[in-house]
Every structure is written in structure tokens, then in C-alpha cells.
C-alpha positions as CSV (number, residue, x, y, z in Angstrom):
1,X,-20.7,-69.9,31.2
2,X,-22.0,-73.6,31.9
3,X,-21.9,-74.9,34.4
4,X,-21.1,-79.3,35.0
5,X,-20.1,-82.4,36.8
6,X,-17.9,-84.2,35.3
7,X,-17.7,-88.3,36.4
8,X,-14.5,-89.3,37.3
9,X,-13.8,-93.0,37.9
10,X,-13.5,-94.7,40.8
11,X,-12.1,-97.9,42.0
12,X,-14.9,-100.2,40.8
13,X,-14.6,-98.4,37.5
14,X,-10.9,-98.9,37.4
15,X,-11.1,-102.6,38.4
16,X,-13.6,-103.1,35.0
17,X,-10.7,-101.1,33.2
18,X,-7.8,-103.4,34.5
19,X,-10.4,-106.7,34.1
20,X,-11.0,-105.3,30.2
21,X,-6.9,-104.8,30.0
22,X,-6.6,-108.4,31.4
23,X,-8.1,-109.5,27.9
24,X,-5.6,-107.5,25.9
25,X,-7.7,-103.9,25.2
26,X,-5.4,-101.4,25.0
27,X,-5.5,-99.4,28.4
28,X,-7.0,-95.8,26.2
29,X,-10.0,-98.1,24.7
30,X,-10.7,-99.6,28.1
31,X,-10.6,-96.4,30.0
32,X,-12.5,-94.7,27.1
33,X,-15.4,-97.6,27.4
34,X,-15.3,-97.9,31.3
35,X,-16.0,-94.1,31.6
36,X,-18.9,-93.5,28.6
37,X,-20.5,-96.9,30.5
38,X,-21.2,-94.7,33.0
39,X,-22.5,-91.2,31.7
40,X,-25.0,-90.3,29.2
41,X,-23.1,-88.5,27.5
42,X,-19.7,-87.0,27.6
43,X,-17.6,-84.2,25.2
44,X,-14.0,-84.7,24.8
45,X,-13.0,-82.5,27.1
46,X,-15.9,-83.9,30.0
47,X,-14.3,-87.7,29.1
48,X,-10.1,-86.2,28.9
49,X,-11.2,-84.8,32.6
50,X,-13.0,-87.7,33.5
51,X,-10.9,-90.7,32.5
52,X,-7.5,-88.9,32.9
53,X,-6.5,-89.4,29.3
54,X,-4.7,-86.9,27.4
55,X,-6.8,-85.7,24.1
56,X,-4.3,-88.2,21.2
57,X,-5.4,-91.0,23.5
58,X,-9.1,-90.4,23.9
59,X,-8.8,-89.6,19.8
60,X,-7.2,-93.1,19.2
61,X,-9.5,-94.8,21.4
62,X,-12.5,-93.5,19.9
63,X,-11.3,-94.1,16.7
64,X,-11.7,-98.2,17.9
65,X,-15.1,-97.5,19.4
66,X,-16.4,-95.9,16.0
67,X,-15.1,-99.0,14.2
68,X,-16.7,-101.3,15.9
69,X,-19.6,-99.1,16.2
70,X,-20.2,-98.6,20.0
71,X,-20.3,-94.8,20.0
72,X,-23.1,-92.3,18.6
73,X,-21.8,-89.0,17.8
74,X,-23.7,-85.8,18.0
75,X,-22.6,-82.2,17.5
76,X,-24.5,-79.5,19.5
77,X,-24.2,-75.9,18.6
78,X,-22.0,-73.3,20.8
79,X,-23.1,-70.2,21.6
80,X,-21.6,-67.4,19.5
81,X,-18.6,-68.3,17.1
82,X,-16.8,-71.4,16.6
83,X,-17.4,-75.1,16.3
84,X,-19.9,-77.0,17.0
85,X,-19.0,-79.2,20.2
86,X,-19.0,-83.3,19.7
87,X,-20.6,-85.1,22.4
88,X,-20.5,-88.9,22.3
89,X,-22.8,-91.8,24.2
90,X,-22.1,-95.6,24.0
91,X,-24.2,-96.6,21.7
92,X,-24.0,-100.5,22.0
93,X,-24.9,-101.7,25.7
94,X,-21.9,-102.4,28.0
95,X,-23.6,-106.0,27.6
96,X,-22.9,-106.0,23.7
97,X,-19.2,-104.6,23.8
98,X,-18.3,-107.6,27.1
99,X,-20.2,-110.1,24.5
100,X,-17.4,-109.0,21.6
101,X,-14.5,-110.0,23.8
102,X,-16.0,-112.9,25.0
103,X,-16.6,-113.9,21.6
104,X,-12.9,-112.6,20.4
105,X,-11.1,-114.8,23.3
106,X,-13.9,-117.9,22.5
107,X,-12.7,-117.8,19.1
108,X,-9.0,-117.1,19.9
109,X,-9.0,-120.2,22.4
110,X,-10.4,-122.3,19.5
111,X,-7.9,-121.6,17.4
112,X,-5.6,-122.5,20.0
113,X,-6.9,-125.7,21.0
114,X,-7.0,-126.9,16.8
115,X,-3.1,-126.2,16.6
116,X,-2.4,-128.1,19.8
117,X,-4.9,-131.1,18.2
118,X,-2.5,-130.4,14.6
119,X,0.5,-130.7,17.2
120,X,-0.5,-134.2,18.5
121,X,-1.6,-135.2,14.8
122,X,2.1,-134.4,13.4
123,X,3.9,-136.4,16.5
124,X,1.8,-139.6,16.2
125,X,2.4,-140.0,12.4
């Protein structure tokens, strides 16, 4: 049998989970990006222990990390029957993924600001 830690987050981590919720990710993707920030490498199981997310959430979550392709996935052989095991590692630096929200709410505040200037346009003519 093996034998592991497994992380678990802390209060730091869960501030940068609540900070990453505070721009509008969904509490599973910041949880799920939080938790492989700080591990080499995690399995399911390792990050549904970890993180304290329930195996449809860590499933949906990682479904938004492959899109954006932030996670590398790697399958590593069991002993004896069955499946091979997935293990997955953020692939993008934790710099990279805080750049694309940055860049999501810069864009979002733009398009803000051009329908308040169309606002002031429509009421002065």
C-alpha cells in the first residue's frame, strides 16, 4: 500500500480562494487552482481530500482548467488490475492564470466605461 501527505489548505490558501471568488470564479475552479498552486502534483482523490471538494465538483472544475489549458494530465500505471490513475499539475504558472483575470476584469471594465461614454452621448443629443 502507499503511503502519502496529502496538502490541505490553510488560511492563506483560503484567503487566495475567496480573493479569486471576489472576481466572480466559481468557488470549485478557485478551490481547484488554489490547491494544485501548491503541490506538484495531485490525483483526484489527493485534490477531493485536499481541497474538500466532492469528486462532480473537482470534475467540473477541471473541466474549466483543461479549457483554458492550465492543467497537464498524466496517467501513471497501478499495480495489478485496473485503471491507470490520473494525476494532474498546473501547468500554466499561478502568475499566468492571475494575468487571465486581470485581463478578463481589464477588458470587462472597458466595456463598461464605453456604455457609460454611449450613455452620456444619447442624453446630450
Amino acid at each position: 500500500m502507499r503511503e502519502s501527505t496529502v496538502k490541505i489548505l490553510d488560511d492563506k490558501d483560503m484567503e487566495f480562494v475567496e480573493t479569486l471568488r471576489s472576481l466572480g470564479v466559481p468557488r470549485n475552479v478557485a478551490t481547484l487552482i488554489t490547491f494544485l498552486a501548491n503541490v506538484d502534483e495531485a490525483s483526484s482523490r489527493e485534490i477531493e481530500m485536499g481541497s474538500d471538494l466532492r469528486q462532480p465538483e473537482v470534475s467540473i472544475a477541471m473541466r474549466t482548467l483543461r479549457d483554458n489549458n492550465w492543467i497537464e494530465e498524466k496517467e501513471i500505471k497501478r499495480e495489478g488490475k485496473g485503471r491507470p490513475m490520473k494525476v494532474y499539475s498546473l501547468k500554466a504558472g499561478i502568475e499566468e492564470v492571475i494575468r487571465h483575470f486581470e485581463e478578463e476584469k481589464l477588458h470587462e471594465s472597458a466595456q463598461a466605461m464605453e456604455s457609460i461614454q454611449r450613455l452620456k452621448q444619447l442624453i446630450s443629443t
